[in-house]
Short mmCIF file of C-alpha atoms in Angstrom, two decimals:
data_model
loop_
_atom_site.label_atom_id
_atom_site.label_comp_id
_atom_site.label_asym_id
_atom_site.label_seq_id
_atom_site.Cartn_x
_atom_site.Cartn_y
_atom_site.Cartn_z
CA UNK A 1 84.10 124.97 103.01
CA UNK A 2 80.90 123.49 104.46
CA UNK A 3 81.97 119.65 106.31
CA UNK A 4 78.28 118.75 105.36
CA UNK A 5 78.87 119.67 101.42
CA UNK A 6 81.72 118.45 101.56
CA UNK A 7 80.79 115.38 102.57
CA UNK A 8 78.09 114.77 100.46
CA UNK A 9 79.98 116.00 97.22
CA UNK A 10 82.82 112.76 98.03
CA UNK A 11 80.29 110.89 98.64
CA UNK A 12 78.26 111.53 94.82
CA UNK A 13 81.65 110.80 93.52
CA UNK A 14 81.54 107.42 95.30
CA UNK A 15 78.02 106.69 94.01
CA UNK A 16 79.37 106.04 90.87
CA UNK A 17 81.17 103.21 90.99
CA UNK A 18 80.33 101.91 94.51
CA UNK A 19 77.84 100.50 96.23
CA UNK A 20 76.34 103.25 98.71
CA UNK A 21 75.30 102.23 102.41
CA UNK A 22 74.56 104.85 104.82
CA UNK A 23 72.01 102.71 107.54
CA UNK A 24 74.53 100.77 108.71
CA UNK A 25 72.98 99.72 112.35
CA UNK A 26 75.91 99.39 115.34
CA UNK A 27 77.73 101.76 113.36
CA UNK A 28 79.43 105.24 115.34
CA UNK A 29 77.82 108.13 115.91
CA UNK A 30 79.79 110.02 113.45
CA UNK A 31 79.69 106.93 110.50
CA UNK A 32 78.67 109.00 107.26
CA UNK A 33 78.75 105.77 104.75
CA UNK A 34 80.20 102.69 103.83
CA UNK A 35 80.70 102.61 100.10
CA UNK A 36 81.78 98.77 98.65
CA UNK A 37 83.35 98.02 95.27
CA UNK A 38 84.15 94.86 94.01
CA UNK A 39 85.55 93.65 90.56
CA UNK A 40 87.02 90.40 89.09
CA UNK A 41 89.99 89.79 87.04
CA UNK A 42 90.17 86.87 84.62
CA UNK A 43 91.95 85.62 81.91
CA UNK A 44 90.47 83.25 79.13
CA UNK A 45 91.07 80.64 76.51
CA UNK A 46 89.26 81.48 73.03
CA UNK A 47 85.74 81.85 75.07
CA UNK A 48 85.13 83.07 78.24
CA UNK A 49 83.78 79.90 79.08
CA UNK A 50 87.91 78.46 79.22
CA UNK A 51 88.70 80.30 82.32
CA UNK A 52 92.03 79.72 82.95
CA UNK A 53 92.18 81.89 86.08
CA UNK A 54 90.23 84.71 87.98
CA UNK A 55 90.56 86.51 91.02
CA UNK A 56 88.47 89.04 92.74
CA UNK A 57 89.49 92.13 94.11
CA UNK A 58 87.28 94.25 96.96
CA UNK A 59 87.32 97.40 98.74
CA UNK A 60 84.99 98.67 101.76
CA UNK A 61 85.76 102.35 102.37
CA UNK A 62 84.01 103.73 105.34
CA UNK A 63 83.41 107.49 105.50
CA UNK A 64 83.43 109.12 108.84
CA UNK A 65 82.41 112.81 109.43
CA UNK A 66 82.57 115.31 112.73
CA UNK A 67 83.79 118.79 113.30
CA UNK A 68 86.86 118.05 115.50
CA UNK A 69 88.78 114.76 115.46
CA UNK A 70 90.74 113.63 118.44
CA UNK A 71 92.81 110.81 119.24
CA UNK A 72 90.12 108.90 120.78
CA UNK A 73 87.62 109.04 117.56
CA UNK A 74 90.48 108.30 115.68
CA UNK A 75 91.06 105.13 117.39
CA UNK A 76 87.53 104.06 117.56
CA UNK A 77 86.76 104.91 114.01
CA UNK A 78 89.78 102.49 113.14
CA UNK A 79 88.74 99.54 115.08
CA UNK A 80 85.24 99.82 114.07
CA UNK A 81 86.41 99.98 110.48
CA UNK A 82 89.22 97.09 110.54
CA UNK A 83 86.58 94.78 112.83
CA UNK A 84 83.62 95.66 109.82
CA UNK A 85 86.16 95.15 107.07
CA UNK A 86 87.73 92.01 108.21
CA UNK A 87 84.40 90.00 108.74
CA UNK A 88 83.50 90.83 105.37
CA UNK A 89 86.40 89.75 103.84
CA UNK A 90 86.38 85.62 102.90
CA UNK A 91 89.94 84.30 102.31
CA UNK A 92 90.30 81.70 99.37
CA UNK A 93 90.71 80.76 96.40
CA UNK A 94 89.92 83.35 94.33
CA UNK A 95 90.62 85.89 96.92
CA UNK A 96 93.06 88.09 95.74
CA UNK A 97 93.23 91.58 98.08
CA UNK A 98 90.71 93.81 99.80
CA UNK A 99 91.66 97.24 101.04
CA UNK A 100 89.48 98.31 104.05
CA UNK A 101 89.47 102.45 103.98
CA UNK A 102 88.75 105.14 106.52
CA UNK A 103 88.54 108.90 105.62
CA UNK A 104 87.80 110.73 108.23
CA UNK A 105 86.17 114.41 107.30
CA UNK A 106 86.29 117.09 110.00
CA UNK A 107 87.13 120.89 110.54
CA UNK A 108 90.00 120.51 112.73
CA UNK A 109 92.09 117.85 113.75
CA UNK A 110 94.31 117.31 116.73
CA UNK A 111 97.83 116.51 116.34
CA UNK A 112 97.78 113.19 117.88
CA UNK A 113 94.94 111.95 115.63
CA UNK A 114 96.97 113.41 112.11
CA UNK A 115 99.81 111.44 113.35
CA UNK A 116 98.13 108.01 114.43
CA UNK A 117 96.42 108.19 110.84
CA UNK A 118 99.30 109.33 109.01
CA UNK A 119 101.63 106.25 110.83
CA UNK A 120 98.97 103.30 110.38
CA UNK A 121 100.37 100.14 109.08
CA UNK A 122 97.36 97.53 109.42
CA UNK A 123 97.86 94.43 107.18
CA UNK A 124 97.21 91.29 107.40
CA UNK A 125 98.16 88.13 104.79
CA UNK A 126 96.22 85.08 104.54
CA UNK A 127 97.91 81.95 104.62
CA UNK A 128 101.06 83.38 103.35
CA UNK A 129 99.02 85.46 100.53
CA UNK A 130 97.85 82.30 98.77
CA UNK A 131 94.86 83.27 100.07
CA UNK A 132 95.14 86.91 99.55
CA UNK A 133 96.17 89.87 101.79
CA UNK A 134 94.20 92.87 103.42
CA UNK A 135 95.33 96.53 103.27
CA UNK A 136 94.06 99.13 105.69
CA UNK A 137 94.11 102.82 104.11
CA UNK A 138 93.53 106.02 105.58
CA UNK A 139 92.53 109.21 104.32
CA UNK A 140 91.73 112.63 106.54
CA UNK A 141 90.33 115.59 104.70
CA UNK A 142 91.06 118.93 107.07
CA UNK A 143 88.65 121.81 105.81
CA UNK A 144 90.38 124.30 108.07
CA UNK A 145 92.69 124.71 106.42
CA UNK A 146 92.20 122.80 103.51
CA UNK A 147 94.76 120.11 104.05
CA UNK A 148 95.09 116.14 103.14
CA UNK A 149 96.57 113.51 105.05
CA UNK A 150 97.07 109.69 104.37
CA UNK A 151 98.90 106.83 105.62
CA UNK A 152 101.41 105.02 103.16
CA UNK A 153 98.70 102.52 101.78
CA UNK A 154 95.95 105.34 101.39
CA UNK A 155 98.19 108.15 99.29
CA UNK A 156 96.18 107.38 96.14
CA UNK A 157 93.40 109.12 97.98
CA UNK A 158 94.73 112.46 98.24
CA UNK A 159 94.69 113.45 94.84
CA UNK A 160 90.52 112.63 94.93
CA UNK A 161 90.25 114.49 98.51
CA UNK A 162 91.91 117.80 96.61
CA UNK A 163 89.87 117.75 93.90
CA UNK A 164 86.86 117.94 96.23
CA UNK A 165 88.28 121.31 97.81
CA UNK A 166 87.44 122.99 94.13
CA UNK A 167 84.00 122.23 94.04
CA UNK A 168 82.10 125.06 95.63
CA UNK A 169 78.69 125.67 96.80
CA UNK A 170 76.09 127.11 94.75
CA UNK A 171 76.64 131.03 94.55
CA UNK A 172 80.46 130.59 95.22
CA UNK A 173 81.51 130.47 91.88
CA UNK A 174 79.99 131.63 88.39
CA UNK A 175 80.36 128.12 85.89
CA UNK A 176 78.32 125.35 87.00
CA UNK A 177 79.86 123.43 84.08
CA UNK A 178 83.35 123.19 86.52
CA UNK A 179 80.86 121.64 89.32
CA UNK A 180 80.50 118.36 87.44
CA UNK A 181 83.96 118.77 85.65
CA UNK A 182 85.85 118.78 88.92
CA UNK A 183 83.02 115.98 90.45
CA UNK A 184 83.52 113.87 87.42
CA UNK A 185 87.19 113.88 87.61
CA UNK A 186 86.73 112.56 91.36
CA UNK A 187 85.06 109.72 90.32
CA UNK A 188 87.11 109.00 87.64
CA UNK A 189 90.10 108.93 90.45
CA UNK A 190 88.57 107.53 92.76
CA UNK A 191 87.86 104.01 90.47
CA UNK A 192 91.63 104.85 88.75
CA UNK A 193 92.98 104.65 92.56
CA UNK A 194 92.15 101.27 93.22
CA UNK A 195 91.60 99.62 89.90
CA UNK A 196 95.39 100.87 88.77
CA UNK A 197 97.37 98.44 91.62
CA UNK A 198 95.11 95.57 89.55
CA UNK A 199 95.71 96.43 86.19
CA UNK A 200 99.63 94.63 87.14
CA UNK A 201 100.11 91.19 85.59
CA UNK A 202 101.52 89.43 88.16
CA UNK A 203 100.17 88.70 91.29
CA UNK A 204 102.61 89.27 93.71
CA UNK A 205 102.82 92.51 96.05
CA UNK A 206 105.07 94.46 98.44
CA UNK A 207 103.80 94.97 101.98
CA UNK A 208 104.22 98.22 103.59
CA UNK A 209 107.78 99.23 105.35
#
């Protein structure tokens, strides 16, 4: 498969429920997008003008996309990411978790970038999480071959990055009707794979091992 239609098919099943940014100035060579979701939880009393508490919930998922990945793109695509992230992120009241994402698209991968992704363990607690906590997730889709990768945090990706390895160009297969089937069903996981950690009552969490 293609890396550019690749690309561009994850990112129409981001469009859908996130907010799409792809001039993003200081931002790497290879930056594809940066696609930003948000959504508040509340709970109310007869009306929802009794609030009797509400928290938000955010997540800035930066796409990255290059034929070969090596260590070194790794690392910079990380730090650019987690640097971006954090400053956006505005501890509080109110504040209950943002995940920062990275999914890196390429061809091929070196072995020393699969394994710095795969071992990431960026996360960060504000004020003991009264204020709310940060997770960083990571995501690598390998077109050749077609292989997945995440870190602990990001594995609710992988499902979303498979489904993207059905959709084929124009020509390639014979029922366009599959096309937005298997596109539709990416967006659908992509919204399930963050909104399902929220959908918990309480509002405690586990950090990663």
């Amino acid at each position: 498969m293609e890396r550019v239609y690749y690309t561009e098919r994850l990112l129409d099943a981001f469009r859908r429920y996130y907010d799409v940014n792809q001039e993003v100035e200081g931002a790497p060579e290879e930056f594809f997008a940066r696609c930003d979701f948000h959504v508040t939880d509340a709970r109310y009393v007869l009306s929802k003008k009794n609030v009797l508490w509400s928290t938000d919930s955010h997540e800035y998922c930066y796409i990255f996309s290059l034929d070969h990945l090596t260590l070194d793109d790794y690392r910079r695509f990380e730090k650019y990411a987690y640097d971006d992230g954090m400053r956006r992120i505005t501890p509080g009241h109110g504040h209950k978790c943002t995940a920062i994402t990275l999914i890196a698209v390429c061809k091929s991968c070196e072995s020393d970038a699969r394994r710095a992704l795969r071992r990431c363990r960026l996360h960060k607690e504000f004020r003991f999480s009264l204020d709310g906590w940060m997770d960083f997730h990571t995501a690598l889709a390998e077109l050749d071959p077609e292989r997945v990768y995440t870190n602990f945090s990001g594995h609710k990706n992988a499902g979303v990055l498979k489904k993207l390895f059905k959709i084929k160009p124009e020509g390639e297969i014979t029922n366009e009707h599959s096309i937005d089937t298997a596109n539709r069903n990416c967006c659908t996981g992509l919204r399930l794979s963050f909104l399902r950690p929220l959908a918990r009552k309480n509002l405690g969490h586990r950090s990663d091992p």
